[in-house]
Coordinates of C-alpha atoms and ligand atoms in Angstrom, one line a residue:
M23 CA -15.4 -9.3 10.7
Q24 CA -12.6 -11.4 12.1
D25 CA -9.0 -10.9 11.0
Q26 CA -6.3 -13.5 10.9
A27 CA -5.1 -12.6 14.4
S28 CA -8.4 -13.5 16.0
N29 CA -9.4 -16.4 13.8
P30 CA -7.8 -19.6 15.0
N31 CA -8.5 -21.4 11.7
H32 CA -6.4 -19.0 9.7
S33 CA -3.0 -19.1 11.5
L34 CA -0.7 -16.2 10.8
F35 CA 2.4 -18.2 10.0
Q36 CA 0.9 -21.3 8.3
P37 CA 2.0 -21.2 4.7
V38 CA -0.8 -20.6 2.2
A39 CA -0.9 -20.4 -1.6
R40 CA -0.6 -16.8 -2.9
V41 CA -1.5 -15.9 -6.4
V42 CA -1.9 -12.7 -8.4
Y43 CA -3.9 -12.6 -11.6
A44 CA -4.3 -9.8 -14.2
S45 CA -7.4 -9.8 -16.5
Q46 CA -9.0 -7.4 -18.9
A47 CA -12.2 -6.0 -17.5
N48 CA -15.4 -6.2 -19.5
I49 CA -17.7 -3.9 -17.6
A50 CA -20.5 -1.8 -19.0
G51 CA -21.6 1.0 -16.6
S52 CA -20.3 1.8 -13.2
V53 CA -17.0 0.1 -12.2
Y54 CA -17.7 0.9 -8.6
A55 CA -21.1 -0.8 -8.7
Q56 CA -19.6 -4.0 -10.2
M57 CA -16.8 -4.0 -7.7
E58 CA -19.4 -3.8 -5.0
H59 CA -21.2 -6.8 -6.4
I60 CA -18.0 -8.8 -6.5
R61 CA -17.2 -7.7 -3.0
A62 CA -20.6 -9.0 -1.7
A63 CA -19.9 -12.4 -3.4
A64 CA -16.4 -12.6 -2.1
V65 CA -17.2 -11.7 1.5
R66 CA -19.9 -14.4 1.4
H67 CA -17.9 -17.2 -0.3
N68 CA -14.2 -16.5 0.6
Q69 CA -14.3 -16.2 4.4
P70 CA -15.5 -19.7 5.1
L71 CA -12.8 -21.0 2.7
G72 CA -10.1 -19.0 4.4
V73 CA -9.4 -17.2 1.1
Y74 CA -8.4 -13.5 1.4
T75 CA -8.5 -11.2 -1.6
A76 CA -7.4 -7.8 -2.7
L77 CA -9.0 -6.6 -6.0
L78 CA -7.8 -3.6 -8.1
H79 CA -9.5 -2.0 -11.1
Q80 CA -7.2 0.3 -13.1
S81 CA -6.9 1.3 -16.7
G82 CA -9.5 -1.3 -17.9
W83 CA -7.8 -4.1 -16.0
F84 CA -8.5 -6.2 -12.9
I85 CA -5.6 -7.2 -10.7
Q86 CA -6.6 -9.8 -8.1
W87 CA -4.3 -11.0 -5.3
K88 CA -5.6 -14.0 -3.4
E89 CA -4.2 -16.1 -0.6
G90 CA -5.5 -19.3 1.0
P91 CA -5.5 -23.0 1.0
G92 CA -4.5 -24.3 -2.4
G93 CA -7.5 -26.5 -3.2
A94 CA -10.0 -23.8 -2.2
L95 CA -8.1 -21.2 -4.2
R96 CA -8.1 -23.4 -7.3
E97 CA -11.9 -24.1 -7.0
L98 CA -12.6 -20.4 -6.6
M99 CA -10.4 -19.4 -9.5
D100 CA -12.2 -21.9 -11.8
R101 CA -15.5 -20.0 -11.0
V102 CA -13.9 -16.5 -11.3
A103 CA -12.2 -17.4 -14.6
A104 CA -15.6 -18.1 -16.1
D105 CA -17.0 -14.7 -15.0
P106 CA -18.1 -12.6 -18.1
R107 CA -17.0 -9.4 -16.4
H108 CA -13.4 -10.1 -17.4
H109 CA -11.4 -12.1 -19.9
S110 CA -7.8 -13.1 -20.8
L111 CA -6.7 -14.0 -17.3
R112 CA -3.0 -14.1 -16.8
L113 CA -1.2 -15.4 -13.8
V114 CA 1.7 -13.1 -12.7
H115 CA 2.6 -14.4 -9.3
A116 CA 2.4 -17.8 -7.6
S117 CA 4.1 -18.7 -4.4
R118 CA 3.6 -20.4 -1.0
G119 CA 4.3 -18.4 2.2
P120 CA 2.8 -16.7 5.1
R121 CA -0.4 -14.7 4.7
L122 CA 0.3 -11.1 3.8
L123 CA -3.3 -10.0 3.6
C124 CA -4.8 -10.0 7.1
G125 CA -8.5 -9.8 6.2
P126 CA -10.9 -11.3 3.7
W127 CA -11.4 -8.3 1.4
S128 CA -9.7 -5.1 0.2
M129 CA -10.4 -3.3 -3.0
A130 CA -8.9 -0.3 -4.9
I131 CA -9.9 1.8 -7.8
V132 CA -7.2 3.9 -9.5
Q133 CA -8.3 6.3 -12.1
G134 CA -6.5 8.3 -14.8
T135 CA -3.0 6.8 -14.6
G136 CA -2.2 5.3 -18.0
T137 CA -4.0 3.4 -20.8
P138 CA -5.1 -0.2 -21.1
D139 CA -2.0 -0.7 -23.3
D140 CA 0.3 0.7 -20.5
M141 CA -1.1 -1.9 -18.2
A142 CA -0.9 -4.7 -20.8
R143 CA 2.8 -3.9 -21.2
R144 CA 3.4 -4.1 -17.4
V145 CA 1.5 -7.4 -17.2
A146 CA 3.5 -8.8 -20.1
L147 CA 6.8 -7.7 -18.6
L148 CA 5.9 -9.2 -15.2
R149 CA 4.9 -12.4 -16.8
R150 CA 8.1 -12.6 -18.8
K151 CA 10.1 -12.0 -15.6
M152 CA 8.0 -14.7 -13.8
D153 CA 8.7 -17.2 -16.6
A154 CA 12.4 -16.3 -16.4
G155 CA 12.4 -17.2 -12.7
W156 CA 12.2 -13.7 -11.1
Q157 CA 10.2 -13.9 -8.0
Y158 CA 8.7 -10.7 -6.4
A159 CA 6.6 -10.8 -3.3
P160 CA 2.9 -10.2 -3.9
P161 CA 3.0 -6.5 -2.7
A162 CA 5.9 -5.8 -5.1
V163 CA 3.9 -7.4 -7.9
W164 CA 0.9 -5.3 -7.1
R165 CA 2.9 -2.2 -6.9
Q166 CA 4.7 -2.8 -10.2
L167 CA 1.3 -3.2 -11.9
S168 CA -0.6 -0.4 -10.1
T169 CA 1.9 2.2 -9.1
P170 CA 5.2 1.7 -10.8
L171 CA 7.7 4.4 -10.2
Q172 CA 7.1 7.0 -13.0
H173 CA 9.8 9.5 -12.0
P174 CA 12.6 9.7 -14.5
G175 CA 15.2 9.2 -11.8
A176 CA 13.8 5.7 -11.2
E177 CA 15.4 4.2 -14.2
F178 CA 18.8 5.1 -12.9
Q179 CA 18.2 3.2 -9.7
A180 CA 20.0 -0.1 -9.8
D181 CA 17.0 -1.8 -8.2
P182 CA 13.6 -0.3 -9.3
E183 CA 12.2 -1.3 -5.9
A184 CA 14.8 0.5 -3.9
F185 CA 13.1 3.8 -3.3
Q186 CA 12.0 5.3 -0.1
R187 CA 8.3 5.1 0.8
V188 CA 6.8 7.2 3.6
L189 CA 3.2 7.0 4.8
V190 CA 1.6 10.2 6.2
C191 CA -1.6 10.4 8.3
S192 CA -3.2 13.3 10.0
A193 CA -4.9 13.0 13.4
R194 CA -7.5 15.4 12.3
G195 CA -8.3 17.2 9.0
L196 CA -6.6 16.8 5.7
L197 CA -3.1 18.1 6.2
A198 CA -1.5 14.7 5.0
F199 CA -3.2 15.2 1.7
E200 CA -2.3 18.9 1.5
L201 CA 1.3 17.8 2.1
V202 CA 1.3 15.4 -0.8
H203 CA -0.2 18.0 -3.1
W204 CA 2.2 20.7 -1.9
L205 CA 5.1 18.3 -2.6
A206 CA 3.7 17.5 -6.0
Q207 CA 3.4 21.2 -6.9
G208 CA 6.9 22.0 -5.7
H209 CA 8.5 19.1 -7.6
G210 CA 6.4 19.6 -10.8
Q211 CA 5.0 16.0 -10.4
E212 CA 1.5 14.6 -10.6
A213 CA -0.3 13.6 -7.3
V214 CA -2.0 10.3 -8.0
Q215 CA -5.4 9.8 -6.4
R216 CA -6.8 6.4 -5.5
R217 CA -9.8 5.1 -3.7
F218 CA -9.5 2.0 -1.4
A219 CA -12.2 0.0 0.4
G220 CA -12.4 -2.9 2.7
A221 CA -15.1 -5.3 3.8
E222 CA -16.6 -2.7 6.0
H223 CA -14.9 0.6 5.5
L224 CA -15.8 1.9 2.1
D225 CA -14.2 4.6 0.0
V226 CA -11.0 5.5 1.7
G227 CA -8.9 8.1 -0.1
T228 CA -5.1 7.7 -0.5
D229 CA -3.0 10.0 -2.7
Y230 CA 0.7 9.8 -3.5
V231 CA 3.6 11.6 -5.2
D232 CA 7.0 10.5 -6.4
F233 CA 9.9 12.9 -6.5
Q234 CA 13.6 12.9 -6.2
Q235 CA 15.1 13.8 -2.8
G236 CA 18.8 13.6 -2.3
E237 CA 20.1 10.5 -4.0
R238 CA 16.8 8.6 -4.0
V239 CA 13.4 8.7 -5.5
M240 CA 10.9 9.1 -2.7
R241 CA 7.2 8.2 -2.6
V242 CA 5.1 10.1 -0.1
I243 CA 1.6 8.5 0.5
A244 CA -1.2 10.3 2.3
M245 CA -3.7 7.9 3.8
A246 CA -7.1 8.7 5.4
R247 CA -7.1 7.5 9.0
R248 CA -9.6 4.6 8.4
G249 CA -7.4 3.4 5.6
L250 CA -4.9 2.1 8.2
A251 CA -7.3 -0.7 9.1
L252 CA -7.4 -2.1 5.5
P253 CA -5.7 -5.4 4.9
L254 CA -4.1 -3.9 1.7
T255 CA -2.6 -1.0 3.7
R256 CA -1.3 -3.4 6.3
A257 CA 0.3 -5.7 3.7
F258 CA 2.4 -2.7 2.5
V259 CA 3.5 -1.5 6.0
P260 CA 6.9 -3.3 6.0
D261 CA 7.8 -1.3 2.8
Y262 CA 7.6 2.1 4.6
S263 CA 10.7 3.5 6.1
H264 CA 8.6 5.9 8.2
V265 CA 5.0 6.6 9.1
V266 CA 4.5 10.3 9.8
V267 CA 1.6 11.2 12.1
L268 CA 0.6 14.8 11.8
L269 CA -0.7 15.4 15.3
A270 CA -3.7 17.6 16.3
D271 CA -2.3 18.6 19.8
D272 CA -5.5 17.0 21.1
P273 CA -4.7 14.0 23.3
A274 CA -7.9 12.0 22.3
A275 CA -7.4 12.4 18.6
D276 CA -3.6 11.8 18.8
I277 CA -3.8 8.7 21.0
H278 CA -6.5 7.3 18.7
L279 CA -4.3 7.7 15.7
L280 CA -1.3 6.1 17.5
H281 CA -3.4 3.1 18.3
K282 CA -4.5 2.8 14.7
V283 CA -0.9 3.0 13.5
A284 CA 0.1 0.3 16.0
L285 CA -2.6 -2.0 14.8
A286 CA -1.6 -1.4 11.2
C287 CA 2.0 -2.4 12.1
A288 CA 1.1 -5.3 14.5
H289 CA 2.1 -8.1 12.2
A290 CA 4.8 -6.4 10.2
P291 CA 8.1 -8.3 10.3
V292 CA 9.9 -4.9 10.0
R293 CA 8.2 -1.8 11.6
P294 CA 8.6 1.7 10.2
V295 CA 9.9 4.4 12.4
L296 CA 7.1 6.7 13.6
L297 CA 7.6 10.4 13.2
G298 CA 5.2 12.4 15.4
V299 CA 4.8 16.0 14.3
A300 CA 3.2 18.3 16.9
A301 CA 2.9 22.1 17.4
R302 CA 3.2 21.9 21.1
P303 CA 6.2 20.1 22.7
D304 CA 4.1 18.7 25.6
T305 CA 2.0 16.8 23.1
H306 CA 4.8 14.2 22.8
G307 CA 5.1 13.0 26.4
P308 CA 2.1 10.7 26.6
L309 CA 2.6 9.6 23.0
L310 CA 6.2 8.6 23.7
R311 CA 5.0 6.5 26.6
L312 CA 2.3 4.9 24.6
A313 CA 4.6 4.2 21.7
R314 CA 7.0 2.4 24.1
E315 CA 4.1 0.3 25.3
L316 CA 3.0 -0.5 21.8
D317 CA 6.6 -1.3 20.8
L318 CA 6.9 1.5 18.2
D319 CA 10.0 3.5 17.6
Y320 CA 8.7 7.1 18.0
Q321 CA 10.6 10.3 17.1
A322 CA 9.2 13.6 18.3
L323 CA 9.3 16.5 15.8
Q324 CA 8.1 20.1 16.2
A325 CA 6.3 22.2 13.6
P326 CA 3.6 24.9 13.7
G327 CA 0.2 23.2 13.1
G328 CA -1.7 23.2 9.8
D329 CA 1.1 24.2 7.4
A330 CA 2.4 21.6 4.9
A331 CA 5.7 23.4 4.1
L332 CA 6.6 23.8 7.8
A333 CA 5.7 20.2 8.6
W334 CA 7.9 19.0 5.7
S335 CA 10.9 21.2 7.0
A336 CA 10.6 19.2 10.3
I337 CA 10.1 15.8 8.6
E338 CA 12.7 15.9 5.9
P339 CA 15.9 15.9 8.1
A340 CA 14.6 12.7 9.8
L341 CA 14.1 11.1 6.4
A342 CA 17.5 12.2 5.2
R343 CA 19.2 10.5 8.2
W344 CA 17.5 7.2 7.1
R345 CA 18.6 7.7 3.5
E346 CA 22.2 8.3 4.6
A347 CA 22.2 5.1 6.6
A348 CA 20.5 3.1 3.8
N349 CA 22.9 4.5 1.2
A350 CA 25.8 3.5 3.3
S351 CA 24.5 -0.1 3.8
Q352 CA 22.7 -1.2 0.7
A353 CA 21.3 -0.1 -2.7
Q354 CA 23.5 1.9 -5.0
P355 CA 22.4 5.6 -4.7
L356 CA 21.3 7.5 -7.8
Q357 CA 24.2 9.9 -7.9
A358 CA 26.7 7.1 -7.8
V359 CA 25.0 5.6 -10.9
L360 CA 24.8 9.0 -12.6
H361 CA 28.4 10.1 -11.8
G362 CA 30.2 7.0 -10.7
Ligands
LIG7 C1 -12.0 -10.0 -11.2 C2 -13.0 -10.7 -10.4 C3 -12.7 -11.3 -9.1 C4 -13.6 -12.0 -8.4 N1 -13.3 -12.5 -7.2 C5 -14.2 -13.2 -6.5 C6 -13.8 -13.8 -5.2 O1 -12.7 -13.6 -4.7 N2 -14.8 -14.5 -4.6 C7 -16.0 -14.7 -5.1 O2 -16.8 -15.4 -4.5 N3 -16.3 -14.2 -6.3 C8 -15.5 -13.5 -7.0 N4 -15.8 -12.9 -8.2 C9 -17.2 -13.2 -8.7 C10 -17.4 -14.6 -9.2 O3 -16.9 -14.6 -10.5 C11 -18.9 -15.0 -9.2 O4 -19.6 -14.0 -9.9 C12 -19.4 -15.1 -7.8 O5 -18.6 -15.8 -6.9 C13 -20.8 -15.7 -7.8 O6 -21.3 -15.7 -6.5 P1 -22.9 -16.1 -6.3 O7 -23.1 -17.4 -7.0 O8 -23.1 -16.1 -4.8 O9 -23.7 -15.0 -7.0 C14 -14.9 -12.2 -8.9 C15 -15.2 -11.7 -10.2 C16 -14.3 -11.0 -10.9 C17 -14.6 -10.4 -12.3

């Protein structure tokens, strides 16, 4: 499967039409099986047209984000609109700009976060904002529909989008997921579980938790290693302040992960800072050199292996430094709103 970097017909910087539609799903039986059927059709039809898609099923709704040449996109949407597996299509984003999806297909299934009415309200709100001239980028539209900030502190943020997002990946094992669940437990918050899939890599787990840290609401997202290759993940990379790599102190596994992170960041206009967490200090040497070659900003952190709490004690101060700098330069911090 080619991605945009290797396909000369789909230039990275050539503006394309970008749309996001919401529709109510009309599916009997397995959602996953229907998504698989749609995936098969989309991979067959969209690639030759230069149309790339991300499709979400959540709370009885489909959200589809499509990018490509305007004419091809209109033709495709005429066919999709007539599909009996959904109804009541509503456009919630339309723009022209560079491609943000770097491959023909991503899909996500999110279970158990809200009712169809919750989603209907989010769709209606976004549509009202769109009609009033508010323009969010497609990733922000997707996020406001699928994973809006639920934490009570969020409503005090002057800008609901101004929260800190951190991606965590383990070089081996499931420590990234353990960290998210440990944070959720400690803060009395729910860890939200999602399944992603791409054109080739099926069923990638990614869990996240929102909680208040210092003056900001923070989202920590655990991602399975192969999830880093998904176009959907790569479209969200510029939104992360940091990518935390929980290293295995095994050069082969650690270097492999660093290459995956570099690939995920390759086309991001703004790259997150990489925080490498290792038990052994000598793990960092080769990774620092590789990160320099790959043009990544790598910070070396130390924590005993396999323990989520100890890993977080090493990570948090680095995140706090970023927050201090961000608070000094841009969005109004939560405490200022509460007490100012
Ligand atoms: C929410 C939703 C999104 C879809 N997206 C696409 C798509 O991006 N590309 C596509 O070819 N078909 C998509 N489909 C399926 C089409 O409606 C249609 O079933 C399919 O293109 C027919 O392909 P076939 O004639 O090769 O069977 C989608 C269907 C739904 C319900």
